[in-house]
mmCIF file of C-alpha atoms in Angstrom:
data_model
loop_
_atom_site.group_PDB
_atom_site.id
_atom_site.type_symbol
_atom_site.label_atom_id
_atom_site.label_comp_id
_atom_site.label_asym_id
_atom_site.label_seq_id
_atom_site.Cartn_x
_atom_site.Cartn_y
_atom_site.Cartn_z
ATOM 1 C CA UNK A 1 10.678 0.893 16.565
ATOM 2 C CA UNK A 2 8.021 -0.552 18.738
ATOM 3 C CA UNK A 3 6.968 -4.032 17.674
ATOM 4 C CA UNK A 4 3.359 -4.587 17.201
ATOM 5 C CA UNK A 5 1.556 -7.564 16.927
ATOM 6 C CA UNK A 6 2.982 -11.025 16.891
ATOM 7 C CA UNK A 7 1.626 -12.141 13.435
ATOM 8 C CA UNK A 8 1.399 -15.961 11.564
ATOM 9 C CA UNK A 9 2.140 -15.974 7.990
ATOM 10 C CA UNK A 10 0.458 -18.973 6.506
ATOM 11 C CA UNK A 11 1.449 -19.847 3.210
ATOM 12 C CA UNK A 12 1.315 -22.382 0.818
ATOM 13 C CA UNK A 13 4.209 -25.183 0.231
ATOM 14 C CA UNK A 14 3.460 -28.223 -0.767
ATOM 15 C CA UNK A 15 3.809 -29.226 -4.114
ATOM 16 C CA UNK A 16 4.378 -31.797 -7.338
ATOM 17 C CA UNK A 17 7.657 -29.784 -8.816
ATOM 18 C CA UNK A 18 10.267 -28.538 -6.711
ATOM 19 C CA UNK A 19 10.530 -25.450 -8.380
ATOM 20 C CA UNK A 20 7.136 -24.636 -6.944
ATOM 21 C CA UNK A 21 7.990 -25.620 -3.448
ATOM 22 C CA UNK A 22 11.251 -22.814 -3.695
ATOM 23 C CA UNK A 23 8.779 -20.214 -5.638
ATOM 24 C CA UNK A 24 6.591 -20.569 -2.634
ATOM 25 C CA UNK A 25 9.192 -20.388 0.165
ATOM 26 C CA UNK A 26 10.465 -17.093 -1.990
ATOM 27 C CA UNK A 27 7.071 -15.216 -1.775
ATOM 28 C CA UNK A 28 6.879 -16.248 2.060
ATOM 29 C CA UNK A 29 10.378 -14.502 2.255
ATOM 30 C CA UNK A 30 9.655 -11.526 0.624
ATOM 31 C CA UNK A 31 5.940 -11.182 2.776
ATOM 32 C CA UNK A 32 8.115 -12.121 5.857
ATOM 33 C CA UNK A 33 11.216 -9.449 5.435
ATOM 34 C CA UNK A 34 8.182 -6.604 4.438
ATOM 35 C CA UNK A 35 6.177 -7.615 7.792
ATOM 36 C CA UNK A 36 9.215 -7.127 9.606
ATOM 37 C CA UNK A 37 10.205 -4.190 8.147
ATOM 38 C CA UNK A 38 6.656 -2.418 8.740
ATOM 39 C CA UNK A 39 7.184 -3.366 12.687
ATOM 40 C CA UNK A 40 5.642 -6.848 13.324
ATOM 41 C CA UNK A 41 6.992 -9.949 14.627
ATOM 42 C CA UNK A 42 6.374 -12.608 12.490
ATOM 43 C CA UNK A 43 6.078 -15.963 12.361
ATOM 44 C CA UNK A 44 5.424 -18.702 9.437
ATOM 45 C CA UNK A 45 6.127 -22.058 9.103
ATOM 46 C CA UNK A 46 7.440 -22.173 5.485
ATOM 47 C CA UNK A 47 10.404 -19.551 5.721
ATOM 48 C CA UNK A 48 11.609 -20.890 8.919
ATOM 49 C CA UNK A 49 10.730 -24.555 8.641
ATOM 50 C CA UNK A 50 11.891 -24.967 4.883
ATOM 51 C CA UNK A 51 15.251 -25.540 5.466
ATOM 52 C CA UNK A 52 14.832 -28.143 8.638
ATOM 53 C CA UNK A 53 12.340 -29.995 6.503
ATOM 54 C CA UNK A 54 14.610 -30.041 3.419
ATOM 55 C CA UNK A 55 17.256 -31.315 5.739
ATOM 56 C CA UNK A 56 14.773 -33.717 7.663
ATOM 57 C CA UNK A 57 12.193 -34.726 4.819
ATOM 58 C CA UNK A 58 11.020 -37.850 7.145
ATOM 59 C CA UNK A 59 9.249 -35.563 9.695
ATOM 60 C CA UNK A 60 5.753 -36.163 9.551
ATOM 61 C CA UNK A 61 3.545 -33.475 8.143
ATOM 62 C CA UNK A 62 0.902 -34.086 11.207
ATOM 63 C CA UNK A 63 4.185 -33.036 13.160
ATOM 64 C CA UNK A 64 5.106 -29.584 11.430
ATOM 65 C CA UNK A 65 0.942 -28.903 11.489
ATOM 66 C CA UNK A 66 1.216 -29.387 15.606
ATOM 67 C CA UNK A 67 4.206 -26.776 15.472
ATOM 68 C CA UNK A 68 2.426 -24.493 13.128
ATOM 69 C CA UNK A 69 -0.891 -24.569 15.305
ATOM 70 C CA UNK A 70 0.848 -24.032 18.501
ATOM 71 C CA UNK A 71 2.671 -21.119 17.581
ATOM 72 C CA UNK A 72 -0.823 -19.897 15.799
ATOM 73 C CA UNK A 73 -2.242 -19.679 18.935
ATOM 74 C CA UNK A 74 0.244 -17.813 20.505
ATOM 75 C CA UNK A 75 -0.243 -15.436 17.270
ATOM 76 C CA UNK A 76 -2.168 -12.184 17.536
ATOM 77 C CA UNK A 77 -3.775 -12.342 13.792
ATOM 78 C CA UNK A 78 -3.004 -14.916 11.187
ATOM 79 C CA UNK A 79 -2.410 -13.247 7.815
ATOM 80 C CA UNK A 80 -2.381 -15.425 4.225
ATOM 81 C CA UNK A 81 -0.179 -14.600 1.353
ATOM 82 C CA UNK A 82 -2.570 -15.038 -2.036
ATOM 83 C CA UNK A 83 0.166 -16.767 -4.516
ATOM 84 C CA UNK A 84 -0.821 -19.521 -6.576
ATOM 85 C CA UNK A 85 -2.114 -22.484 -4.902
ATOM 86 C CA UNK A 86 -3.418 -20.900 -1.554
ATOM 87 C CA UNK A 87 -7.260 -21.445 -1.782
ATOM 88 C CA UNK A 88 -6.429 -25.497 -2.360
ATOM 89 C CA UNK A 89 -3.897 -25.800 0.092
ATOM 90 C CA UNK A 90 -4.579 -27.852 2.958
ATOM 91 C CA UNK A 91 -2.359 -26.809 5.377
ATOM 92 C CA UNK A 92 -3.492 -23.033 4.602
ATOM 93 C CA UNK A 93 -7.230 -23.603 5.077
ATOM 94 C CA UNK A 94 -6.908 -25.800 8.653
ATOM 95 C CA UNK A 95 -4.754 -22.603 9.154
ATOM 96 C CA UNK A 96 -7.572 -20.525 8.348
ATOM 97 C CA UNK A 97 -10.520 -22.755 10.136
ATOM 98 C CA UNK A 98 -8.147 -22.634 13.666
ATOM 99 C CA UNK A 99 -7.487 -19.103 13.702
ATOM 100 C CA UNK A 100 -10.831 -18.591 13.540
ATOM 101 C CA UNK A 101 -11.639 -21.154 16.375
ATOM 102 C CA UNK A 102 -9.160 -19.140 18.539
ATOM 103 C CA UNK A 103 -10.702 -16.019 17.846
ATOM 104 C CA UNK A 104 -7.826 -14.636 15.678
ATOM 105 C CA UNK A 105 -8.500 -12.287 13.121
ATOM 106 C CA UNK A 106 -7.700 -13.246 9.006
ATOM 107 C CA UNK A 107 -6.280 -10.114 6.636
ATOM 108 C CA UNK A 108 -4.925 -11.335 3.159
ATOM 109 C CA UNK A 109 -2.030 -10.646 2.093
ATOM 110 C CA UNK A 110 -0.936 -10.074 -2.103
ATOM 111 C CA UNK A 111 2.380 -11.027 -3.826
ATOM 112 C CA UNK A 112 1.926 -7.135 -5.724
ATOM 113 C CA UNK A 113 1.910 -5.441 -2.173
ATOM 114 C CA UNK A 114 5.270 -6.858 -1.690
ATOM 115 C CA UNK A 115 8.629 -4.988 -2.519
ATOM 116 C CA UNK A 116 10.700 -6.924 -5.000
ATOM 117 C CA UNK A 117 13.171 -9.238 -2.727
ATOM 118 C CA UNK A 118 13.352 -12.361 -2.000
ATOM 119 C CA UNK A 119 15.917 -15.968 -0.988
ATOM 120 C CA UNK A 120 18.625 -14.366 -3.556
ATOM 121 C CA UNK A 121 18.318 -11.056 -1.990
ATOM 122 C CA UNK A 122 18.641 -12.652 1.944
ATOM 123 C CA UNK A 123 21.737 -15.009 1.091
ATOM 124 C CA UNK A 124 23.288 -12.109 -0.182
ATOM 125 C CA UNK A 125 22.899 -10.226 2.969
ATOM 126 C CA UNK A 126 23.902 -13.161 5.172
ATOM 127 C CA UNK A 127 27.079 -13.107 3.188
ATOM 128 C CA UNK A 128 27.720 -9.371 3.568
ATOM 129 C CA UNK A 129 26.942 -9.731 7.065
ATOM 130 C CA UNK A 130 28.894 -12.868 7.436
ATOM 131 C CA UNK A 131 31.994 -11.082 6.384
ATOM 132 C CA UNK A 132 31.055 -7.420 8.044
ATOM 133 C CA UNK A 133 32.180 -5.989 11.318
ATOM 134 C CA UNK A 134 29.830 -6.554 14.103
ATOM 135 C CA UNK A 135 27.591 -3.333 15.183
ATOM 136 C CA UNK A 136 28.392 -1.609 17.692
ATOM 137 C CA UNK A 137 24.564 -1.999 18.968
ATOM 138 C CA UNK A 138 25.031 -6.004 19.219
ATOM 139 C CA UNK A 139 29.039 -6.028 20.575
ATOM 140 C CA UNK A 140 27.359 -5.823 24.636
ATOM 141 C CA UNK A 141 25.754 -9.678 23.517
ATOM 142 C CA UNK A 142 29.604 -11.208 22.855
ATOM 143 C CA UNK A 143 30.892 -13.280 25.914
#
């Protein structure tokens, strides 16, 4: 498979319950594994900041937003997932506002387009993996 364009997932993830905050990461999961699978690279800071921040909550939030918009520029298009919550999030529209100062294009992106998988469905396959025999494609990377 030939990779395509680099793309940045924005997302939102702040919020009052924490039920909402995993919901969220979820949905960026599920976008993130179907991106991948129909031959981008992908980037977004909720699915591979989520567990750093849960294990660091006293990083500043101007900090993660100086990550996020340095990797955005790198980004060939930024794309938003519509769930819940999106049009008020901050971080998602100064997402929006620099991608369009850099000259990135926007495409939207909708929870219904998205195959039915998610955090459950990637733990399992960590475990399987976990436990599995390494390919034979990945055994030339072992020193």
């Amino acid at each position: 498979m030939r990779w395509t364009k680099l793309i940045y997932l924005a997302s939102p993830y702040s919020a009052k319950k924490r039920s909402t905050i995993h919901k969220r990461f979820d949905a960026a999961v599920r976008a993130c594994l179907h991106l991948w699978e129909q031959g981008y690279l992908v980037y977004g800071p909720i699915f591979y900041t989520h567990p750093i921040s849960a294990c660091l909550p006293h990083v500043p939030r101007d900090a993660w937003m100086e990550l996020d918009l340095r990797l955005l520029e790198k980004c060939d298009e930024l794309w938003v997932l519509c769930i819940p919550g999106w049009k008020k999030s901050v971080g998602v529209r100064t997402e929006i506002h620099w991608a369009k100062k850099f000259g990135k294009p926007v495409r939207y992106l909708k929870l219904d387009q998205l195959p039915e998988c998610g955090w459950d469905d990637l733990v399992q396959a960590v475990r399987k993996w976990v436990n599995g025999p390494i390919p034979e494609s990945q055994k030339d990377c072992l020193y």
